[in-house]
Tab-separated table of C-alpha atoms and ligand atoms in Angstrom:
chain	number	residue	atom	x	y	z
J	1040	UNK	CA	10.706	-31.142	-12.791
J	1041	UNK	CA	10.341	-27.576	-11.613
J	1042	UNK	CA	10.478	-26.002	-8.231
J	1043	UNK	CA	9.675	-22.445	-7.727
J	1044	UNK	CA	11.117	-20.508	-4.938
J	1045	UNK	CA	9.100	-17.400	-3.718
J	1046	UNK	CA	10.319	-16.974	-0.117
J	1047	UNK	CA	13.159	-14.808	1.182
J	1048	UNK	CA	15.095	-13.542	-1.643
J	1049	UNK	CA	18.376	-13.296	0.296
J	1050	UNK	CA	18.184	-17.183	1.043
J	1051	UNK	CA	17.575	-18.071	-2.630
J	1052	UNK	CA	21.176	-18.845	-3.410
J	1053	UNK	CA	21.496	-21.231	-0.471
J	1054	UNK	CA	18.472	-23.149	-1.651
J	1055	UNK	CA	19.692	-23.250	-5.129
J	1056	UNK	CA	23.035	-24.723	-4.167
J	1057	UNK	CA	21.418	-27.202	-1.746
J	1058	UNK	CA	19.194	-28.386	-4.709
J	1059	UNK	CA	22.065	-28.638	-6.945
J	1060	UNK	CA	23.770	-30.854	-4.436
J	1061	UNK	CA	20.973	-33.153	-3.457
J	1062	UNK	CA	18.982	-33.165	-6.712
J	1063	UNK	CA	20.827	-31.811	-9.773
J	1064	UNK	CA	18.065	-32.886	-12.078
J	1065	UNK	CA	15.601	-30.689	-10.524
J	1066	UNK	CA	14.937	-27.205	-12.130
J	1067	UNK	CA	15.212	-24.537	-9.395
J	1068	UNK	CA	13.649	-21.295	-10.298
J	1069	UNK	CA	13.492	-18.200	-8.239
J	1070	UNK	CA	10.645	-15.804	-8.535
J	1071	UNK	CA	9.865	-13.796	-10.686
J	1072	UNK	CA	11.993	-15.957	-13.257
J	1073	UNK	CA	9.216	-18.663	-13.382
J	1074	UNK	CA	9.391	-19.726	-17.062
J	1075	UNK	CA	6.239	-21.344	-18.273
J	1076	UNK	CA	3.917	-21.426	-15.151
J	1077	UNK	CA	2.260	-24.584	-16.252
J	1078	UNK	CA	5.341	-26.453	-15.663
J	1079	UNK	CA	5.553	-25.401	-12.087
J	1080	UNK	CA	4.601	-28.337	-9.779
J	1081	UNK	CA	6.074	-27.269	-6.526
J	1082	UNK	CA	6.344	-24.033	-4.763
J	1083	UNK	CA	8.355	-22.882	-1.577
J	1084	UNK	CA	6.760	-19.810	-0.212
J	1085	UNK	CA	6.337	-17.944	2.937
J	1086	UNK	CA	3.748	-15.441	1.952
J	1087	UNK	CA	0.240	-16.189	0.473
J	1088	UNK	CA	0.245	-16.174	-3.303
J	1089	UNK	CA	-2.854	-14.459	-4.896
J	1090	UNK	CA	-4.571	-16.303	-7.579
J	1091	UNK	CA	-2.294	-19.367	-6.975
J	1092	UNK	CA	-4.232	-21.939	-8.807
J	1093	UNK	CA	-4.938	-19.631	-11.757
J	1094	UNK	CA	-1.359	-18.777	-12.167
J	1095	UNK	CA	0.039	-22.254	-11.458
J	1096	UNK	CA	-2.643	-24.703	-12.710
J	1097	UNK	CA	-0.474	-27.889	-12.382
J	1098	UNK	CA	0.624	-27.262	-8.761
J	1099	UNK	CA	0.965	-30.518	-6.808
J	1100	UNK	CA	2.273	-29.216	-3.522
J	1101	UNK	CA	2.837	-25.813	-1.738
J	1102	UNK	CA	5.620	-25.833	0.774
J	1103	UNK	CA	5.508	-23.367	3.611
J	1104	UNK	CA	9.042	-21.840	3.989
J	1105	UNK	CA	8.422	-22.477	7.748
J	1106	UNK	CA	6.571	-24.275	10.467
J	1107	UNK	CA	3.539	-22.084	10.632
J	1108	UNK	CA	0.725	-21.938	7.969
J	1109	UNK	CA	-1.372	-19.447	9.404
J	1110	UNK	CA	-0.633	-16.925	6.754
J	1111	UNK	CA	-2.306	-19.080	3.951
J	1112	UNK	CA	-5.855	-19.474	3.312
J	1113	UNK	CA	-6.146	-23.173	3.223
J	1114	UNK	CA	-9.717	-23.024	1.835
J	1115	UNK	CA	-8.380	-21.542	-1.408
J	1116	UNK	CA	-6.284	-24.531	-2.231
J	1117	UNK	CA	-7.847	-27.454	-4.011
J	1118	UNK	CA	-7.733	-30.777	-2.105
J	1119	UNK	CA	-5.470	-32.454	-4.729
J	1120	UNK	CA	-2.682	-29.681	-3.815
J	1121	UNK	CA	-0.884	-30.645	-0.684
J	1122	UNK	CA	0.110	-27.893	1.822
J	1123	UNK	CA	3.391	-29.046	3.381
J	1124	UNK	CA	5.344	-27.622	6.422
J	1125	UNK	CA	9.274	-27.681	6.056
J	1126	UNK	CA	9.809	-28.449	9.518
J	1127	UNK	CA	12.515	-31.159	10.462
J	1128	UNK	CA	14.827	-32.057	13.395
J	1129	UNK	CA	17.321	-29.293	13.059
J	1130	UNK	CA	14.582	-26.618	13.005
J	1131	UNK	CA	13.119	-28.190	16.114
J	1132	UNK	CA	16.591	-28.338	17.895
J	1133	UNK	CA	17.106	-24.504	17.180
J	1134	UNK	CA	13.660	-23.890	18.622
J	1135	UNK	CA	14.451	-25.970	21.771
J	1136	UNK	CA	17.646	-23.947	22.194
J	1137	UNK	CA	15.715	-20.693	22.264
J	1138	UNK	CA	13.066	-22.018	24.773
J	1139	UNK	CA	15.858	-23.160	26.999
J	1140	UNK	CA	17.342	-19.601	26.891
J	1141	UNK	CA	14.023	-17.969	27.535
J	1142	UNK	CA	13.018	-20.292	30.387
J	1143	UNK	CA	16.461	-20.046	32.010
J	1144	UNK	CA	16.329	-16.155	31.906
J	1145	UNK	CA	13.104	-16.282	33.641
J	1146	UNK	CA	14.171	-18.890	36.015
J	1147	UNK	CA	17.302	-17.257	37.041
J	1148	UNK	CA	15.570	-13.797	37.515
J	1149	UNK	CA	17.711	-12.287	34.962
J	1150	UNK	CA	15.212	-9.355	34.337
J	1151	UNK	CA	15.569	-8.350	38.101
J	1152	UNK	CA	19.320	-8.540	37.727
J	1153	UNK	CA	19.365	-6.318	34.644
J	1154	UNK	CA	17.246	-3.768	36.686
J	1155	UNK	CA	19.572	-4.033	39.418
J	1156	UNK	CA	22.613	-3.618	37.190
J	1157	UNK	CA	21.317	-0.278	35.588
J	1158	UNK	CA	21.062	0.955	39.289
J	1159	UNK	CA	24.529	-0.330	40.006
J	1160	UNK	CA	22.940	-2.462	42.868
J	1161	UNK	CA	24.792	-5.563	43.954
J	1162	UNK	CA	21.872	-7.518	45.541
J	1163	UNK	CA	21.474	-11.362	45.299
J	1164	UNK	CA	18.215	-13.060	45.178
J	1165	UNK	CA	17.488	-16.447	46.809
J	1166	UNK	CA	18.107	-19.207	44.208
J	1167	UNK	CA	15.217	-21.389	43.445
J	1168	UNK	CA	16.309	-24.855	42.481
J	1169	UNK	CA	14.943	-25.980	39.059
J	1170	UNK	CA	13.089	-28.733	40.637
J	1171	UNK	CA	10.839	-26.193	42.421
J	1172	UNK	CA	10.085	-24.351	39.182
J	1173	UNK	CA	7.128	-25.467	37.132
J	1174	UNK	CA	7.479	-25.099	33.453
J	1175	UNK	CA	4.373	-25.567	31.218
J	1176	UNK	CA	4.429	-25.628	27.232
J	1177	UNK	CA	1.291	-24.946	25.294
J	1178	UNK	CA	1.108	-27.070	22.121
J	1179	UNK	CA	2.965	-30.533	22.593
J	1180	UNK	CA	3.558	-30.685	18.783
J	1181	UNK	CA	6.901	-30.934	16.960
J	1182	UNK	CA	8.448	-27.954	18.536
J	1183	UNK	CA	6.669	-28.182	21.840
J	1184	UNK	CA	7.984	-31.776	22.584
J	1185	UNK	CA	11.464	-30.998	21.203
J	1186	UNK	CA	11.662	-28.004	23.751
J	1187	UNK	CA	10.400	-30.230	26.738
J	1188	UNK	CA	12.855	-32.802	25.841
J	1189	UNK	CA	15.646	-30.239	25.995
J	1190	UNK	CA	14.266	-28.732	29.230
J	1191	UNK	CA	14.186	-32.000	30.983
J	1192	UNK	CA	17.759	-32.674	31.962
J	1193	UNK	CA	17.525	-29.176	34.057
J	1194	UNK	CA	15.229	-30.983	36.448
J	1195	UNK	CA	12.279	-28.669	36.111
J	1196	UNK	CA	8.712	-29.835	36.884
J	1197	UNK	CA	7.308	-30.020	33.257
J	1198	UNK	CA	3.915	-30.264	31.853
J	1199	UNK	CA	2.163	-29.489	28.436
J	1200	UNK	CA	-1.354	-28.556	27.450
J	1201	UNK	CA	-2.699	-29.843	24.184
J	1202	UNK	CA	-5.726	-30.666	22.211
J	1203	UNK	CA	-5.263	-34.552	22.168
J	1204	UNK	CA	-3.276	-36.367	24.813
J	1205	UNK	CA	0.558	-36.742	24.252
J	1206	UNK	CA	3.249	-38.476	26.161
J	1207	UNK	CA	5.157	-35.467	27.672
J	1208	UNK	CA	8.743	-36.091	28.577
J	1209	UNK	CA	9.033	-35.963	32.307
J	1210	UNK	CA	5.548	-34.561	33.029
J	1211	UNK	CA	1.825	-34.484	32.770
J	1212	UNK	CA	-0.153	-33.615	29.591
J	1213	UNK	CA	-3.270	-31.462	30.301
J	1214	UNK	CA	-5.877	-31.759	27.559
J	1215	UNK	CA	-8.322	-29.402	26.009
J	1216	UNK	CA	-10.173	-26.351	27.136
J	1217	UNK	CA	-11.418	-28.200	30.323
J	1218	UNK	CA	-8.145	-28.567	31.734
J	1219	UNK	CA	-6.584	-25.216	30.606
J	1220	UNK	CA	-7.339	-23.509	33.852
J	1221	UNK	CA	-5.753	-26.280	35.855
J	1222	UNK	CA	-2.828	-26.152	33.512
J	1223	UNK	CA	-2.184	-22.428	33.644
J	1224	UNK	CA	-2.489	-22.512	37.518
J	1225	UNK	CA	0.622	-24.315	37.861
J	1226	UNK	CA	2.941	-22.759	35.298
J	1227	UNK	CA	5.663	-20.574	36.950
J	1228	UNK	CA	7.038	-20.306	33.449
J	1229	UNK	CA	4.697	-20.632	30.447
J	1230	UNK	CA	5.952	-21.256	26.966
J	1231	UNK	CA	3.725	-20.905	23.903
J	1232	UNK	CA	4.177	-23.102	21.005
J	1233	UNK	CA	0.620	-23.371	19.649
J	1234	UNK	CA	-0.186	-22.876	16.136
J	1235	UNK	CA	-2.222	-19.776	15.227
J	1236	UNK	CA	-5.839	-20.777	14.581
J	1237	UNK	CA	-9.122	-19.218	15.316
J	1238	UNK	CA	-9.316	-21.239	18.475
J	1239	UNK	CA	-5.920	-20.044	19.853
J	1240	UNK	CA	-5.863	-16.455	18.681
J	1241	UNK	CA	-5.862	-14.148	21.627
J	1242	UNK	CA	-5.481	-16.991	24.168
J	1243	UNK	CA	-3.016	-15.170	26.187
J	1244	UNK	CA	-5.556	-12.633	27.436
J	1245	UNK	CA	-6.329	-11.011	30.626
J	1246	UNK	CA	-8.329	-13.789	31.838
J	1247	UNK	CA	-5.977	-16.566	30.981
J	1248	UNK	CA	-2.842	-14.576	32.341
J	1249	UNK	CA	-4.568	-13.988	35.500
J	1250	UNK	CA	-4.766	-17.750	36.058
J	1251	UNK	CA	-0.845	-18.087	36.095
J	1252	UNK	CA	0.769	-17.947	39.520
J	1253	UNK	CA	1.621	-14.370	40.707
J	1254	UNK	CA	4.892	-13.237	39.096
J	1255	UNK	CA	4.981	-16.168	36.351
J	1256	UNK	CA	6.971	-15.607	33.400
J	1257	UNK	CA	6.179	-16.013	29.644
J	1258	UNK	CA	7.997	-17.045	26.720
J	1259	UNK	CA	6.012	-16.577	23.422
J	1260	UNK	CA	7.774	-18.135	20.429
J	1261	UNK	CA	4.519	-19.046	18.368
J	1262	UNK	CA	2.721	-16.111	17.016
J	1263	UNK	CA	2.214	-12.464	18.144
J	1264	UNK	CA	-1.587	-12.848	17.661
J	1265	UNK	CA	-1.764	-15.416	20.448
J	1266	UNK	CA	-1.067	-12.531	22.924
J	1267	UNK	CA	-3.473	-9.711	23.604
J	1268	UNK	CA	-0.548	-7.271	23.996
J	1269	UNK	CA	-2.398	-4.703	26.093
J	1270	UNK	CA	-3.508	-7.445	28.427
J	1271	UNK	CA	0.207	-8.635	28.745
J	1272	UNK	CA	1.366	-5.053	29.214
J	1273	UNK	CA	-1.172	-4.491	32.182
J	1274	UNK	CA	-0.125	-7.886	33.641
J	1275	UNK	CA	3.451	-7.036	33.528
J	1276	UNK	CA	2.878	-3.550	34.952
J	1277	UNK	CA	0.981	-4.932	37.880
J	1278	UNK	CA	3.679	-7.620	38.505
J	1279	UNK	CA	1.074	-10.401	37.954
J	1280	UNK	CA	3.550	-11.435	35.060
J	1281	UNK	CA	7.152	-11.093	36.182
J	1282	UNK	CA	8.854	-11.050	32.743
J	1283	UNK	CA	8.299	-11.842	29.069
J	1284	UNK	CA	10.645	-13.140	26.463
J	1285	UNK	CA	8.967	-12.437	23.262
J	1286	UNK	CA	10.067	-13.349	19.687
J	1287	UNK	CA	6.884	-12.680	17.904
J	1288	UNK	CA	4.434	-9.650	17.808
J	1289	UNK	CA	1.146	-8.687	16.351
J	1290	UNK	CA	3.093	-6.278	14.237
J	1291	UNK	CA	6.555	-7.255	13.210
J	1292	UNK	CA	8.732	-5.146	13.704
J	1293	UNK	CA	6.545	-3.490	16.588
J	1294	UNK	CA	6.106	0.154	16.092
J	1295	UNK	CA	8.990	2.456	17.269
J	1296	UNK	CA	6.806	3.641	20.148
J	1297	UNK	CA	5.478	0.340	21.216
J	1298	UNK	CA	6.007	-0.142	25.216
J	1299	UNK	CA	7.475	-3.489	24.743
J	1300	UNK	CA	10.754	-2.032	23.384
J	1301	UNK	CA	11.734	-0.252	26.512
J	1302	UNK	CA	9.765	-2.424	29.277
J	1303	UNK	CA	12.404	-3.562	31.784
J	1304	UNK	CA	10.673	-6.798	31.991
J	1305	UNK	CA	10.390	-7.625	28.415
J	1306	UNK	CA	13.088	-9.170	26.298
J	1307	UNK	CA	12.463	-8.742	22.490
J	1308	UNK	CA	14.069	-10.746	19.574
J	1309	UNK	CA	13.202	-10.179	16.138
J	1310	UNK	CA	11.205	-13.592	15.220
J	1311	UNK	CA	14.525	-15.533	15.136
J	1312	UNK	CA	13.700	-18.284	17.681
J	1313	UNK	CA	13.984	-20.760	14.728
J	1314	UNK	CA	13.762	-20.845	11.108
J	1315	UNK	CA	13.865	-23.288	8.190
J	1316	UNK	CA	17.128	-25.281	7.714
J	1317	UNK	CA	17.763	-25.344	4.037
J	1318	UNK	CA	19.614	-28.648	4.041
J	1319	UNK	CA	16.971	-30.522	5.968
J	1320	UNK	CA	14.039	-28.879	4.256
J	1321	UNK	CA	15.541	-29.785	0.714
J	1322	UNK	CA	16.169	-33.494	2.254
J	1323	UNK	CA	12.310	-33.353	3.152
J	1324	UNK	CA	11.255	-32.222	-0.429
J	1325	UNK	CA	13.244	-35.001	-1.931
J	1326	UNK	CA	11.665	-37.555	0.402
J	1327	UNK	CA	8.221	-36.292	-0.428
J	1328	UNK	CA	9.044	-36.561	-4.136
J	1329	UNK	CA	10.027	-40.130	-3.777
J	1330	UNK	CA	6.882	-40.807	-1.743
J	1331	UNK	CA	4.842	-39.130	-4.431
J	1332	UNK	CA	6.274	-41.321	-7.071
J	1333	UNK	CA	5.438	-44.512	-5.056
J	1334	UNK	CA	1.961	-43.383	-4.218
J	1335	UNK	CA	2.836	-43.041	-0.456
J	1336	UNK	CA	1.330	-40.371	1.847
J	1337	UNK	CA	3.542	-37.078	1.903
J	1338	UNK	CA	5.344	-36.057	5.126
J	1339	UNK	CA	4.332	-32.990	7.006
J	1340	UNK	CA	0.947	-32.274	5.188
J	1341	UNK	CA	-1.148	-29.750	7.017
J	1342	UNK	CA	-4.492	-31.286	8.401
J	1343	UNK	CA	-6.838	-28.754	6.874
J	1344	UNK	CA	-9.743	-29.661	9.232
J	1345	UNK	CA	-7.453	-28.513	12.119
J	1346	UNK	CA	-5.694	-25.652	10.213
J	1347	UNK	CA	-2.279	-26.718	11.015
I	1112	LIG	P1	2.566	-28.723	15.417
I	1112	LIG	O1	3.550	-29.778	15.238
I	1112	LIG	O2	1.498	-28.642	14.417
I	1112	LIG	O3	1.874	-28.898	16.898
I	1112	LIG	C1	0.970	-27.905	17.337
I	1112	LIG	C2	0.518	-28.608	18.693
I	1112	LIG	O4	-0.491	-27.711	19.170
I	1112	LIG	C3	-0.143	-29.887	18.442
I	1112	LIG	O5	0.332	-30.722	19.344
I	1112	LIG	C4	-1.666	-29.625	18.655
I	1112	LIG	O6	-2.440	-30.686	19.270
I	1112	LIG	C5	-1.531	-28.548	19.569
I	1112	LIG	N1	-2.866	-27.624	19.509
I	1112	LIG	C6	-3.339	-27.081	18.318
I	1112	LIG	N2	-4.405	-26.337	18.552
I	1112	LIG	C7	-4.691	-26.490	19.806
I	1112	LIG	C8	-5.766	-26.055	20.778
I	1112	LIG	N3	-6.886	-25.418	20.319
I	1112	LIG	N4	-5.655	-26.475	22.046
I	1112	LIG	C9	-4.637	-27.149	22.459
I	1112	LIG	N5	-3.590	-27.621	21.640
I	1112	LIG	C10	-3.714	-27.480	20.404
I	1112	LIG	O7	3.331	-27.299	15.156
I	1112	LIG	P2	4.827	-27.120	15.466
I	1112	LIG	O8	5.721	-27.337	14.289
I	1112	LIG	O9	5.169	-27.579	16.843
I	1112	LIG	O10	4.800	-25.385	15.530
I	1112	LIG	C11	3.998	-24.626	16.436
I	1112	LIG	C12	4.154	-23.243	16.054
I	1112	LIG	O11	5.366	-22.681	16.408
I	1112	LIG	C13	3.955	-22.853	14.443
I	1112	LIG	O12	2.703	-23.141	14.103
I	1112	LIG	C14	4.377	-21.558	14.343
I	1112	LIG	O13	3.538	-20.593	14.482
I	1112	LIG	C15	5.373	-21.435	15.482
I	1112	LIG	N6	6.858	-21.328	14.940
I	1112	LIG	C16	7.528	-20.008	15.526
I	1112	LIG	C17	8.852	-20.016	15.080
I	1112	LIG	C18	9.611	-18.749	15.532
I	1112	LIG	O14	10.702	-18.547	14.970
I	1112	LIG	N7	9.154	-18.043	16.563
I	1112	LIG	C19	9.563	-20.838	14.297
I	1112	LIG	C20	8.779	-22.082	13.849
I	1112	LIG	C21	7.532	-22.124	14.301
I	1112	LIG	P3	-2.771	-32.105	18.501
I	1112	LIG	O15	-1.482	-32.862	18.402
I	1112	LIG	O16	-3.803	-32.615	19.304
I	1112	LIG	O17	-3.332	-31.714	17.147
I	1113	LIG	C1	8.429	-19.407	11.806
I	1113	LIG	O1	7.812	-18.509	12.397
I	1113	LIG	C2	7.836	-20.370	11.211
I	1113	LIG	O2	6.759	-20.570	11.278
I	1113	LIG	O3	8.553	-21.123	10.768
């Protein structure tokens, strides 16, 4: 059994070691050392692979080395090849931790205090209790629900917006395009955890940002292309948006002259909100191999009709 690793080269040794611990009988190979390509059944990749099926005709599953799959052209994948997301509990926990950081930064007016600090100005603002702050999460999926669960003990008023109805820990689920306006109108802090699809691309545009309460904060941890960056900049400059914690960008890294770098109300991190946790990912692959042998449906398979 051969698994080919074609993701981040600096992490390859960690993957190799984890496979040798959990599944010493699996032959782990790292690109470009592929051996006979017809023996490759499984690939772990982050970037799309040109001519995938011509190069690996016996491929059974393509594992995305991440939660998102927007980088892959799912239409190029024959139906017998599964596209699987390597998301598991520890990856969701790490994302939830970042979301808590972003929400608390906005909730406790940290952008304002940083501006005051640079001015050597000692000036407290009134503290707003968490129970008076409304936090909304777009995308009540694996990561969105984990983030809501982790935010709950702070006492925020929580809600989510999702394609289909979901049980939202501690709050209401707004559903579909018809309830988007109502949802946005009650988000003092908005967290984006949607997958990137043709429907969600550019969803954080001027029209939708203008529906948020004046001075609302944004935490974007999904994909840069969800945001129309010029619209967000205008909203920040006008004060309509009070601050943005941004982990993802249209271009990564943003160009050196991008206004986000120096904006006093923007906090940038280099796409680190969460990432695949190798131990859990290998465990998931092992569970899927077991399921495949028994003819059971694989875990975490992407629904191609939805694109995520
Ligand atoms: P997921 O489990 O597939 O959940 C996606 C959720 O979004 C689902 O609940 C889905 O609704 C909802 N949704 C999709 N399209 C929608 C639409 N048009 N309108 C309303 N709701 C919609 O995904 P996940 O594992 O939570 O991951 C979410 C995204 O996070 C990934 O796609 C990736 O881009 C991003 N991510 C970022 C980082 C980082 O480091 N910054 C790390 C990991 C992941 P249904 O349940 O009704 O289908
Ligand atoms: C990271 O952005 C991921 O999709 O895992």
